Coordinates of C-alpha atoms and ligand atoms in Angstrom, one line a residue:
M1 CA 37.3 -22.3 -48.4
Q2 CA 38.3 -22.4 -44.8
Y3 CA 39.0 -25.7 -43.0
Y4 CA 39.0 -26.3 -39.4
N5 CA 40.4 -29.3 -37.7
F6 CA 39.3 -30.6 -34.3
D7 CA 39.5 -34.0 -32.4
F8 CA 35.8 -33.7 -31.8
V9 CA 33.1 -31.5 -33.4
V10 CA 29.8 -31.0 -31.3
I11 CA 27.0 -29.5 -33.3
G12 CA 24.7 -27.7 -30.8
S13 CA 25.0 -25.9 -27.6
G14 CA 22.1 -27.0 -25.5
I15 CA 22.6 -29.2 -22.4
A16 CA 23.5 -32.2 -24.5
G17 CA 26.1 -30.4 -26.7
L18 CA 27.6 -28.4 -23.8
I19 CA 28.1 -31.4 -21.6
S20 CA 29.5 -33.4 -24.5
A21 CA 32.0 -30.5 -25.0
L22 CA 33.0 -30.3 -21.4
R23 CA 33.5 -34.1 -21.1
L24 CA 35.3 -34.5 -24.4
S25 CA 37.7 -31.6 -23.7
R26 CA 39.5 -34.0 -21.4
L27 CA 40.4 -36.1 -24.4
G28 CA 41.3 -33.4 -27.0
R29 CA 40.3 -30.1 -28.9
V30 CA 36.6 -29.7 -29.2
G31 CA 34.9 -27.4 -31.7
V32 CA 31.3 -26.5 -30.8
I33 CA 29.2 -25.2 -33.6
S34 CA 26.0 -23.3 -32.8
K35 CA 23.8 -21.7 -35.5
K36 CA 22.9 -18.6 -33.3
V37 CA 24.2 -17.3 -30.1
A38 CA 25.1 -20.3 -28.1
S39 CA 22.4 -19.8 -25.5
E40 CA 19.6 -19.9 -28.1
C41 CA 18.3 -23.5 -27.7
S42 CA 15.3 -25.2 -26.1
T43 CA 17.4 -26.0 -23.0
N44 CA 17.5 -22.3 -22.3
Y45 CA 13.6 -22.2 -22.1
A46 CA 13.0 -25.3 -19.9
Q47 CA 11.0 -24.5 -16.9
G48 CA 9.7 -27.6 -15.0
G49 CA 13.2 -29.1 -14.4
I50 CA 15.0 -32.4 -14.4
A51 CA 13.6 -35.5 -13.2
C52 CA 15.9 -37.7 -11.0
V53 CA 15.4 -40.1 -8.0
M54 CA 16.6 -37.9 -5.1
T55 CA 14.7 -39.2 -1.9
S56 CA 14.5 -42.5 0.1
D57 CA 10.7 -42.8 -0.4
D58 CA 11.4 -42.9 -4.2
S59 CA 13.3 -45.4 -6.3
I60 CA 14.6 -46.0 -9.8
Q61 CA 12.0 -48.7 -10.2
M62 CA 9.1 -46.2 -9.5
H63 CA 10.6 -43.7 -11.9
L64 CA 11.1 -46.6 -14.4
E65 CA 7.4 -47.6 -14.0
D66 CA 6.1 -44.1 -14.6
T67 CA 8.5 -43.7 -17.7
L68 CA 7.2 -47.0 -19.1
D69 CA 3.7 -46.1 -18.4
A70 CA 3.8 -42.8 -20.2
G71 CA 5.7 -44.5 -23.1
A72 CA 2.7 -46.7 -23.8
G73 CA 4.6 -50.0 -24.3
L74 CA 7.2 -48.7 -26.6
C75 CA 10.0 -47.8 -24.2
D76 CA 13.2 -50.0 -24.3
E77 CA 13.2 -51.1 -20.6
S78 CA 16.9 -51.7 -20.3
V79 CA 17.7 -48.2 -21.8
V80 CA 15.1 -46.6 -19.4
R81 CA 17.0 -48.3 -16.5
E82 CA 20.4 -47.3 -17.7
I83 CA 19.4 -43.6 -18.2
L84 CA 17.5 -43.2 -14.9
T85 CA 20.3 -45.0 -13.1
G86 CA 22.8 -42.6 -14.5
G87 CA 20.7 -39.5 -13.3
P88 CA 22.3 -39.0 -9.8
S89 CA 25.8 -38.8 -11.2
A90 CA 24.6 -36.5 -13.9
I91 CA 23.0 -34.2 -11.3
E92 CA 26.3 -34.3 -9.3
D93 CA 28.1 -32.9 -12.5
L94 CA 25.5 -30.2 -12.9
L95 CA 26.1 -29.2 -9.3
H96 CA 29.8 -29.4 -9.9
Y97 CA 29.4 -27.1 -13.0
G98 CA 27.9 -24.6 -10.5
L99 CA 24.0 -25.0 -11.0
K100 CA 22.0 -24.2 -7.9
F101 CA 18.6 -25.9 -7.7
S102 CA 15.8 -24.4 -5.5
E103 CA 15.9 -25.7 -1.9
R104 CA 13.2 -25.8 0.7
S105 CA 13.4 -23.5 3.6
A106 CA 14.8 -25.0 6.9
E107 CA 11.2 -24.8 8.5
D108 CA 10.0 -27.0 5.6
G109 CA 12.9 -29.6 6.3
G110 CA 15.6 -28.1 3.9
G111 CA 17.0 -30.2 1.0
F112 CA 16.0 -29.8 -2.7
D113 CA 12.6 -28.5 -3.3
L114 CA 11.3 -31.3 -5.7
G115 CA 8.5 -30.5 -8.1
R116 CA 5.7 -32.8 -9.4
E117 CA 4.6 -33.1 -13.1
G118 CA 2.1 -35.2 -15.1
G119 CA 2.6 -38.9 -15.0
H120 CA 4.9 -38.9 -12.0
S121 CA 3.9 -40.8 -9.0
K122 CA 6.4 -38.9 -6.7
R123 CA 8.0 -35.6 -6.4
R124 CA 11.2 -35.9 -8.2
V125 CA 11.8 -33.0 -10.3
L126 CA 14.9 -30.7 -9.5
H127 CA 14.2 -27.2 -10.6
A128 CA 15.7 -23.6 -10.3
G129 CA 12.4 -21.7 -9.8
D130 CA 10.7 -21.8 -13.2
F131 CA 14.0 -20.7 -14.9
T132 CA 15.6 -24.1 -14.8
G133 CA 16.8 -24.2 -18.5
R134 CA 18.3 -20.7 -18.1
E135 CA 20.3 -21.6 -15.2
I136 CA 21.6 -24.8 -16.6
E137 CA 22.5 -23.2 -19.9
Q138 CA 24.3 -20.3 -18.1
A139 CA 26.2 -22.6 -15.7
L140 CA 27.4 -24.9 -18.7
L141 CA 28.4 -21.8 -20.8
R142 CA 30.4 -20.3 -18.0
R143 CA 32.3 -23.6 -17.7
V144 CA 32.8 -23.9 -21.5
A145 CA 34.2 -20.3 -21.6
A146 CA 36.8 -21.3 -18.9
E147 CA 37.9 -24.5 -20.8
P148 CA 40.7 -23.7 -23.3
A149 CA 40.3 -27.0 -25.2
V150 CA 36.9 -26.0 -26.4
V151 CA 36.4 -23.5 -29.2
M152 CA 32.8 -22.1 -29.5
M153 CA 31.8 -21.1 -33.0
E154 CA 28.7 -19.1 -32.9
H155 CA 26.4 -18.1 -36.0
C156 CA 27.9 -21.2 -37.7
M157 CA 25.3 -23.5 -39.1
A158 CA 25.9 -27.1 -40.1
I159 CA 24.6 -27.8 -43.6
D160 CA 25.4 -31.5 -44.1
L161 CA 27.6 -34.1 -42.8
I162 CA 30.7 -35.3 -44.7
T163 CA 31.3 -39.0 -45.0
T164 CA 33.9 -41.1 -46.7
S165 CA 31.4 -42.7 -49.0
W166 CA 30.2 -39.3 -50.2
L167 CA 34.0 -38.5 -50.7
G168 CA 34.2 -41.5 -52.9
L169 CA 36.8 -43.2 -50.6
D170 CA 36.8 -47.0 -50.6
D171 CA 37.3 -47.5 -46.8
E172 CA 34.3 -48.4 -44.5
N173 CA 31.9 -45.6 -44.6
R174 CA 32.4 -43.1 -41.7
C175 CA 31.6 -39.6 -40.8
T176 CA 34.5 -37.2 -41.2
G177 CA 33.1 -33.7 -40.6
A178 CA 30.5 -31.3 -41.7
Y179 CA 30.1 -28.5 -44.1
V180 CA 29.2 -25.3 -42.2
L181 CA 27.6 -22.0 -43.3
M182 CA 29.4 -19.1 -41.5
Q183 CA 26.3 -17.0 -41.2
K184 CA 28.1 -13.7 -40.7
T185 CA 30.0 -13.9 -44.0
G186 CA 27.8 -16.3 -46.1
Q187 CA 31.0 -18.5 -46.8
V188 CA 30.9 -22.2 -46.4
A189 CA 33.7 -23.9 -44.3
A190 CA 34.5 -27.5 -43.9
V191 CA 35.0 -28.7 -40.2
R192 CA 36.9 -31.9 -40.0
A193 CA 37.1 -34.3 -37.1
P194 CA 37.1 -38.1 -36.5
V195 CA 34.1 -37.7 -34.3
V196 CA 31.0 -35.6 -35.0
V197 CA 28.4 -35.3 -32.2
L198 CA 25.0 -34.1 -33.3
A199 CA 23.3 -32.4 -30.4
T200 CA 21.0 -30.2 -32.4
G201 CA 17.8 -30.7 -30.5
G202 CA 14.2 -31.2 -31.7
G203 CA 12.0 -29.6 -34.4
G204 CA 9.0 -28.1 -33.0
K205 CA 9.2 -25.3 -35.8
T206 CA 7.9 -28.0 -38.2
Y207 CA 4.5 -27.1 -36.7
L208 CA 2.7 -23.8 -36.8
Y209 CA 2.2 -23.6 -33.2
T210 CA 5.0 -24.7 -30.9
S211 CA 6.8 -24.0 -27.6
N212 CA 10.1 -24.3 -29.1
P213 CA 12.5 -21.4 -30.0
D214 CA 13.2 -20.6 -33.7
V215 CA 16.3 -22.8 -33.8
A216 CA 14.4 -26.0 -33.3
T217 CA 14.2 -27.1 -36.9
A218 CA 15.5 -30.7 -36.5
D219 CA 18.6 -30.0 -38.6
G220 CA 20.5 -32.9 -37.1
V221 CA 17.7 -35.4 -37.9
A222 CA 17.6 -34.2 -41.4
M223 CA 21.3 -34.2 -41.9
A224 CA 21.5 -37.8 -40.6
W225 CA 18.7 -38.9 -42.7
R226 CA 20.5 -37.5 -45.8
A227 CA 23.7 -39.4 -44.8
G228 CA 21.7 -42.7 -44.7
V229 CA 21.5 -43.1 -40.9
P230 CA 18.3 -44.8 -39.6
I231 CA 15.6 -42.5 -38.0
A232 CA 13.1 -43.9 -35.6
N233 CA 9.6 -43.2 -34.2
M234 CA 9.1 -39.8 -35.9
E235 CA 5.4 -40.0 -35.6
F236 CA 5.5 -39.4 -31.9
I237 CA 5.3 -35.7 -31.6
Q238 CA 4.6 -34.5 -28.1
F239 CA 2.1 -31.5 -27.9
H240 CA 2.5 -29.7 -24.6
P241 CA -1.0 -29.2 -23.3
T242 CA -0.5 -25.7 -21.9
C243 CA 1.1 -22.9 -24.0
L244 CA -0.3 -19.5 -23.2
F245 CA -3.0 -18.5 -25.7
H246 CA -2.6 -14.8 -26.5
P247 CA -2.0 -13.3 -29.9
D248 CA 1.4 -11.8 -28.9
A249 CA 2.7 -14.6 -26.7
K250 CA 4.8 -16.4 -29.2
S251 CA 5.7 -19.9 -27.9
F252 CA 5.3 -19.1 -24.2
L253 CA 4.9 -22.4 -22.1
V254 CA 3.1 -22.4 -18.9
S255 CA 4.9 -25.2 -17.1
E256 CA 3.3 -28.5 -16.2
A257 CA 4.8 -27.8 -12.7
V258 CA 1.9 -25.4 -12.4
R259 CA -0.6 -28.3 -12.5
G260 CA 1.9 -30.2 -10.3
E261 CA 1.4 -27.5 -7.7
G262 CA -2.5 -27.8 -7.9
A263 CA -3.6 -26.0 -11.0
E264 CA -6.8 -27.3 -12.5
L265 CA -7.7 -27.4 -16.3
V266 CA -11.2 -25.8 -16.6
N267 CA -13.4 -24.8 -19.5
R268 CA -14.9 -21.2 -20.1
E269 CA -17.6 -21.9 -17.5
G270 CA -14.9 -22.7 -14.9
E271 CA -15.8 -26.4 -14.9
S272 CA -13.0 -28.9 -14.4
F273 CA -13.1 -31.4 -17.2
M274 CA -10.0 -33.7 -16.9
E275 CA -11.6 -36.3 -14.7
R276 CA -13.9 -37.3 -17.5
Y277 CA -10.9 -38.4 -19.4
D278 CA -8.6 -39.9 -16.8
R279 CA -8.6 -40.7 -13.1
R280 CA -5.3 -38.6 -12.7
G281 CA -7.3 -35.7 -13.8
S282 CA -5.0 -32.6 -14.8
L283 CA -1.9 -34.6 -13.9
A284 CA -2.4 -37.4 -16.4
P285 CA 0.5 -38.0 -19.0
R286 CA 0.6 -35.3 -21.7
D287 CA -0.7 -37.2 -24.7
I288 CA -4.0 -37.8 -22.8
V289 CA -4.3 -34.2 -21.4
A290 CA -3.5 -32.6 -25.0
R291 CA -6.2 -34.9 -26.5
A292 CA -8.7 -34.0 -23.9
I293 CA -8.2 -30.4 -24.5
D294 CA -8.3 -30.8 -28.2
S295 CA -11.7 -32.6 -27.8
E296 CA -13.1 -30.0 -25.4
M297 CA -12.1 -27.2 -27.8
K298 CA -13.7 -28.9 -30.6
A299 CA -16.8 -29.7 -28.8
S300 CA -17.3 -26.3 -27.4
G301 CA -16.0 -24.3 -30.3
Q302 CA -13.8 -22.3 -28.0
P303 CA -10.2 -21.3 -29.0
C304 CA -8.6 -22.4 -25.7
V305 CA -9.1 -23.8 -22.2
Y306 CA -7.9 -22.4 -18.9
L307 CA -5.6 -23.2 -16.0
D308 CA -6.8 -22.2 -12.6
I309 CA -4.2 -21.7 -9.9
R310 CA -5.8 -18.7 -8.1
H311 CA -6.1 -20.6 -4.8
K312 CA -2.4 -20.7 -4.2
G313 CA -2.3 -16.9 -3.6
R314 CA -0.1 -14.1 -4.9
S315 CA 3.0 -14.6 -2.6
Y316 CA 3.4 -18.3 -3.4
L317 CA 2.9 -17.9 -7.1
E318 CA 5.4 -15.1 -7.4
S319 CA 8.0 -17.0 -5.5
R320 CA 7.5 -20.4 -7.1
F321 CA 6.8 -19.3 -10.6
P322 CA 8.4 -15.9 -11.1
N323 CA 8.9 -16.3 -14.8
I324 CA 5.3 -17.4 -15.6
S325 CA 3.8 -14.8 -13.2
A326 CA 5.9 -12.0 -14.8
E327 CA 5.3 -13.2 -18.4
C328 CA 1.6 -13.6 -17.9
R329 CA 1.4 -10.1 -16.4
R330 CA 3.1 -8.7 -19.4
F331 CA 0.1 -10.0 -21.4
G332 CA -2.4 -8.6 -19.0
I333 CA -3.1 -11.7 -17.0
D334 CA -2.8 -11.8 -13.2
I335 CA -2.5 -15.3 -12.4
A336 CA -3.3 -14.8 -8.7
E337 CA -6.7 -13.4 -9.9
Q338 CA -7.4 -14.6 -13.3
L339 CA -7.7 -17.9 -15.3
I340 CA -4.7 -18.5 -17.6
P341 CA -5.8 -19.2 -21.3
V342 CA -4.0 -22.1 -22.7
V343 CA -3.8 -24.4 -25.8
P344 CA -1.7 -27.3 -26.8
A345 CA 1.3 -26.8 -29.1
A346 CA 4.0 -29.0 -30.6
H347 CA 6.8 -29.3 -27.9
Y348 CA 9.0 -32.3 -28.1
F349 CA 10.2 -35.0 -30.7
C350 CA 10.2 -38.4 -29.1
G351 CA 11.8 -39.9 -32.3
G352 CA 15.0 -38.9 -33.9
V353 CA 18.3 -40.4 -35.0
Q354 CA 18.5 -44.0 -33.8
A355 CA 21.3 -44.1 -31.2
G356 CA 22.5 -45.9 -28.2
V357 CA 22.7 -44.5 -24.8
D358 CA 26.3 -43.6 -25.5
G359 CA 25.2 -41.8 -28.7
R360 CA 26.5 -44.4 -31.1
T361 CA 24.9 -44.6 -34.5
T362 CA 25.1 -47.0 -37.5
L363 CA 27.6 -44.6 -39.1
P364 CA 31.1 -44.8 -37.5
G365 CA 32.3 -41.5 -36.3
L366 CA 28.8 -40.0 -35.9
Y367 CA 27.2 -39.8 -32.5
V368 CA 23.9 -38.3 -31.6
V369 CA 22.7 -37.1 -28.1
G370 CA 19.8 -35.1 -26.5
E371 CA 16.6 -34.5 -28.3
A372 CA 17.9 -35.2 -31.7
A373 CA 18.4 -38.9 -30.7
C374 CA 15.9 -41.7 -30.3
T375 CA 17.4 -43.9 -27.6
G376 CA 14.3 -45.8 -26.5
L377 CA 13.9 -43.8 -23.3
H378 CA 10.5 -42.1 -24.3
G379 CA 8.8 -44.8 -26.3
A380 CA 5.6 -43.4 -27.7
N381 CA 5.4 -40.5 -25.2
R382 CA 8.0 -38.7 -23.0
L383 CA 7.4 -38.5 -19.2
A384 CA 7.7 -34.8 -18.2
S385 CA 11.3 -33.6 -17.3
N386 CA 13.0 -36.8 -18.7
S387 CA 14.5 -34.9 -21.6
L388 CA 17.2 -32.7 -19.8
L389 CA 18.0 -35.9 -17.8
E390 CA 18.5 -37.8 -21.1
G391 CA 20.6 -35.1 -22.6
A392 CA 23.0 -35.0 -19.4
V393 CA 23.3 -38.7 -19.0
C394 CA 23.8 -39.6 -22.6
A395 CA 26.4 -36.9 -23.3
R396 CA 28.3 -38.2 -20.3
R397 CA 28.1 -41.8 -21.4
M398 CA 29.1 -40.9 -25.0
A399 CA 32.3 -39.1 -23.6
D400 CA 33.1 -42.2 -21.4
H401 CA 32.7 -44.5 -24.5
L402 CA 34.9 -42.3 -26.5
E403 CA 37.6 -42.3 -23.8
Q404 CA 37.7 -46.1 -24.1
V405 CA 37.8 -46.3 -27.9
R406 CA 39.7 -43.1 -28.9
P407 CA 38.8 -43.1 -32.6
D408 CA 40.7 -39.9 -33.1
R409 CA 44.0 -41.6 -32.8
Q410 CA 43.6 -43.7 -35.9
F411 CA 42.0 -40.8 -38.0
D412 CA 43.6 -39.7 -41.2
R413 CA 43.6 -35.9 -40.8
R414 CA 44.7 -35.4 -44.3
I415 CA 41.3 -36.8 -45.8
P416 CA 40.8 -34.4 -48.7
I417 CA 37.5 -32.5 -48.6
P418 CA 36.4 -30.8 -51.6
E419 CA 35.5 -27.1 -51.7
W420 CA 31.8 -26.4 -51.3
K421 CA 30.3 -26.0 -54.9
F422 CA 28.4 -22.9 -55.5
D423 CA 28.1 -23.9 -59.3
E424 CA 25.8 -21.4 -60.9
A425 CA 24.0 -20.4 -57.7
V426 CA 23.2 -16.6 -57.4
P427 CA 22.0 -14.5 -54.5
S428 CA 18.2 -15.0 -54.1
D429 CA 15.8 -12.3 -55.1
E430 CA 12.7 -14.5 -54.2
G431 CA 12.8 -14.5 -50.4
V432 CA 9.0 -14.5 -50.6
V433 CA 9.1 -18.1 -51.8
V434 CA 11.0 -19.2 -48.7
E435 CA 8.6 -17.3 -46.5
H436 CA 5.6 -18.8 -48.2
N437 CA 6.9 -22.5 -48.3
W438 CA 8.0 -22.1 -44.6
N439 CA 4.5 -21.1 -43.6
E440 CA 2.9 -23.8 -45.9
V441 CA 4.9 -26.7 -44.4
R442 CA 4.1 -25.7 -40.9
Q443 CA 0.3 -25.0 -41.5
C444 CA 0.1 -28.3 -43.4
M445 CA 1.6 -30.2 -40.5
W446 CA -0.6 -28.5 -38.0
D447 CA -3.8 -29.1 -39.9
Y448 CA -3.2 -32.7 -41.1
V449 CA -0.5 -34.3 -38.7
G450 CA -1.5 -32.9 -35.3
I451 CA -3.0 -34.4 -32.2
V452 CA -5.7 -36.5 -34.0
R453 CA -4.9 -38.0 -37.3
T454 CA -6.6 -39.9 -40.1
N455 CA -5.4 -41.7 -43.2
R456 CA -6.8 -39.1 -45.5
R457 CA -5.3 -36.2 -43.7
L458 CA -1.8 -38.0 -43.8
D459 CA -2.1 -38.8 -47.4
R460 CA -3.0 -35.1 -48.2
A461 CA -0.1 -33.8 -46.1
Y462 CA 2.2 -36.3 -47.8
R463 CA 1.4 -35.1 -51.3
R464 CA 1.7 -31.5 -50.4
I465 CA 5.0 -31.9 -48.6
R466 CA 6.4 -34.0 -51.5
N467 CA 5.6 -31.1 -53.9
L468 CA 7.0 -28.5 -51.5
R469 CA 10.2 -30.5 -51.2
Q470 CA 10.6 -30.6 -54.9
E471 CA 10.3 -26.8 -55.1
I472 CA 12.6 -26.2 -52.1
R473 CA 15.2 -28.6 -53.8
E474 CA 15.2 -26.4 -56.9
Y475 CA 15.5 -23.3 -54.9
Y476 CA 18.4 -24.8 -52.8
H477 CA 20.3 -25.6 -56.0
D478 CA 19.6 -22.2 -57.8
Y479 CA 20.4 -19.8 -55.1
L480 CA 23.2 -19.3 -52.6
V481 CA 22.6 -21.0 -49.3
T482 CA 21.3 -18.9 -46.4
G483 CA 20.3 -20.0 -43.0
D484 CA 16.6 -19.6 -43.8
V485 CA 16.7 -21.8 -46.9
L486 CA 18.7 -24.5 -45.0
E487 CA 16.1 -24.6 -42.2
L488 CA 13.2 -24.7 -44.6
R489 CA 14.8 -27.7 -46.4
N490 CA 15.2 -29.5 -43.1
I491 CA 11.7 -28.9 -41.7
A492 CA 10.3 -30.1 -45.0
A493 CA 12.5 -33.2 -44.9
V494 CA 11.6 -33.9 -41.4
A495 CA 7.8 -33.3 -42.1
E496 CA 8.1 -36.0 -44.7
L497 CA 9.7 -38.3 -42.2
I498 CA 6.8 -37.6 -39.7
I499 CA 4.2 -38.3 -42.2
R500 CA 5.8 -41.5 -43.5
S501 CA 6.2 -42.7 -39.9
A502 CA 2.6 -41.8 -39.1
Q503 CA 1.4 -43.8 -42.1
L504 CA 3.4 -46.9 -41.3
R505 CA 1.8 -47.1 -37.7
Q506 CA -1.6 -48.6 -38.2
E507 CA -2.7 -48.3 -34.4
S508 CA -3.1 -45.5 -32.0
R509 CA -0.3 -45.6 -29.3
G510 CA 0.8 -42.8 -27.0
L511 CA 1.2 -39.6 -29.0
H512 CA 0.1 -41.1 -32.3
Y513 CA -3.7 -41.2 -32.3
T514 CA -5.6 -42.0 -35.5
L515 CA -9.3 -42.2 -36.1
D516 CA -8.7 -45.0 -38.7
Y517 CA -7.0 -47.4 -36.2
P518 CA -8.2 -46.3 -32.7
S519 CA -6.9 -49.4 -30.9
L520 CA -3.5 -50.7 -29.8
L521 CA -1.8 -53.6 -31.7
P522 CA -0.6 -56.4 -29.4
T523 CA 3.0 -56.0 -30.2
A524 CA 4.8 -52.7 -29.9
R525 CA 7.2 -51.9 -32.7
N526 CA 9.5 -49.1 -33.5
T527 CA 9.0 -47.3 -36.8
V528 CA 12.4 -47.1 -38.4
I529 CA 13.1 -45.3 -41.7
S530 CA 16.3 -45.9 -43.4
D531 CA 16.8 -44.7 -46.9
P532 CA 20.1 -44.8 -48.8
A533 CA 22.5 -41.8 -48.3
G534 CA 21.9 -39.0 -50.6
E535 CA 18.3 -40.2 -51.6
N536 CA 16.8 -37.3 -49.7
I537 CA 18.9 -34.3 -50.7
Ligands
FAD601 P1 18.7 -27.9 -27.5 O1 18.9 -27.4 -26.2 O2 17.6 -27.5 -28.3 O3 20.0 -27.3 -28.3 C1 20.1 -27.5 -29.7 C2 21.3 -26.8 -30.2 O4 21.6 -27.1 -31.5 C3 21.0 -25.2 -30.3 O5 22.1 -24.5 -29.8 C4 20.9 -24.9 -31.8 O6 21.2 -23.6 -32.1 C5 21.9 -26.0 -32.3 N1 21.7 -26.3 -33.7 C6 20.6 -26.9 -34.3 N2 20.8 -27.1 -35.6 C7 22.0 -26.6 -35.8 C8 22.8 -26.7 -37.1 N3 22.3 -27.0 -38.2 N4 24.0 -26.0 -37.0 C9 24.5 -25.6 -35.8 N5 23.9 -25.6 -34.6 C10 22.5 -26.1 -34.7 N6 12.6 -30.8 -20.8 C11 12.8 -31.3 -19.6 O7 13.3 -32.4 -19.3 N7 12.3 -30.5 -18.5 C12 11.7 -29.3 -18.7 O8 11.4 -28.6 -17.8 C13 11.5 -28.8 -20.1 N8 10.9 -27.7 -20.4 C14 10.9 -27.3 -21.7 C15 10.3 -26.0 -21.9 C16 10.3 -25.6 -23.2 C17 9.7 -24.2 -23.4 C18 10.8 -26.3 -24.3 C19 10.9 -25.8 -25.6 C20 11.4 -27.6 -24.0 C21 11.4 -28.1 -22.7 N9 11.9 -29.2 -22.4 C22 12.0 -29.7 -21.1 C23 12.5 -30.2 -23.4 C24 13.9 -29.8 -23.3 O9 14.4 -28.5 -23.1 C25 14.7 -30.2 -24.5 O10 14.3 -31.5 -25.0 C26 16.3 -30.2 -24.3 O11 16.7 -29.0 -23.8 C27 17.1 -30.6 -25.7 O12 18.4 -30.2 -25.3 P2 19.4 -30.5 -26.6 O13 20.8 -30.1 -26.0 O14 19.2 -31.8 -27.2 O15 18.9 -29.4 -27.6
SIN602 C1 7.2 -28.1 -18.4 O1 7.7 -27.4 -17.7 O2 5.9 -28.2 -18.4 C2 8.1 -28.8 -19.5 C3 8.6 -30.0 -18.9 C4 9.0 -30.9 -20.0 O3 8.8 -30.7 -21.2 O4 9.5 -32.0 -19.6

């Protein structure tokens, strides 16, 4: 078996992972592990932008109030303040890394062109056209490529964390590395480091319909759970209200910024309906808009609703939303002339591995940043464009913390890590089982654990997912590991976490809406699931 030794291992190469790597490279050698090509991540597809207070008529307090309001009473106010206050320095870093945000013309007063999205009381979203994520990812990857202390390991997929208690060592339990599947050879390697940073993103692929790319299988959450680290608020799955509805448009998002610039949500008759649900109309927070669309679709029997932005005219639309205009055109929709058919789809995990703003978890040596973490910023519903911000701020804060404590200096680099056990495993000739179970998990989550929930649907989903997990477990032990099997094992594990968390929350709050408990309990509490390590292999 191959062994790799680093001072820091970062798993994931989106905004949180790459900023972590760049900041940590000042302290030592960093290995970045990414399961596909490095740029394949949610960050790369972000459109709307990154929220940050940038103007004198805006303030941290106003951004904080909008965040708390969207979060439906469950945000941790001190965490929100800390992250929002860290925003301007994180933006400075991005500019320093070479990112160029869109600016207004001199006639329009110059300065950054700030966008607006649902739930924001001010224009405060920095963007690069509607390619913001791609521009961020490319700028960061260019910097990483020029940094000799960072080793990028693409097509390498972390399987599980390695802890000292799992190794049977007597010391205080800590994380010492990870087993990694080298996807090009099928071999398993051990990557050893005193600090492991999970920056593995979210898990939209747990659901049948999602805005997320294929890599979003919540591997980090599943790995941390198996290692006994507490997982919080997994019931709060954000459904983005407006994904393009077209049989061939897999996961394409129509940014909330389109509504920010005046698009109205309308039904097939062209009637605007959002005012019936919320005074903020089409710009209400996402949980409200997604539920309203779901209700309109159920009442009318129609498979989608529509966005109407025709009044803005072709030249404006093509310059402000070049990506959306071109992608819709590819599917035969001219957004300057036609309505855009849209549906909600799973978009973002507000929950994740319980972590501080500096990424610290209950397991020494393990840090979690970005969408994989649950810091308390988003509460029961994330405010638009606060995610890229969280990833950037927390990665920076994590590196600052490690600069202070330097755990790498006391780490015993000789810790023996056993070879990966293949036992009797053979190559699989049953790929159809993986394919079938993959679809079944995602369909089950979509049908029973979606925008509107009930006790009966959750119970049914729980029974099915438990059965599927048992089957997947057997498959995992009998056959040689592949990326597909590992992802299936992870989405099934995370599906169970989502269902259990939803069953524990006996109220409707933010993104968790259940017909059995339609009201809000007086006290807001986090749902934390903490099972002993190894229990959920
Ligand atoms: P990601 O960017 O998802 O990166 C995760 C990385 O981990 C990937 O490189 C992946 O390959 C790797 N990985 C995962 N598992 C493993 C494993 N087992 N082994 C090795 N590598 C692994 N947020 C905003 O704030 N503003 C927006 O405008 C916005 N628009 C969005 C549009 C879309 C279409 C989507 C999908 C999301 C959007 N979001 C937006 C949300 C935001 O993009 C994500 O929450 C954020 O980019 C997550 O960053 P991250 O670094 O935590 O994870
Ligand atoms: C969007 O552009 O609508 C996505 C923004 C986000 O998820 O924060």
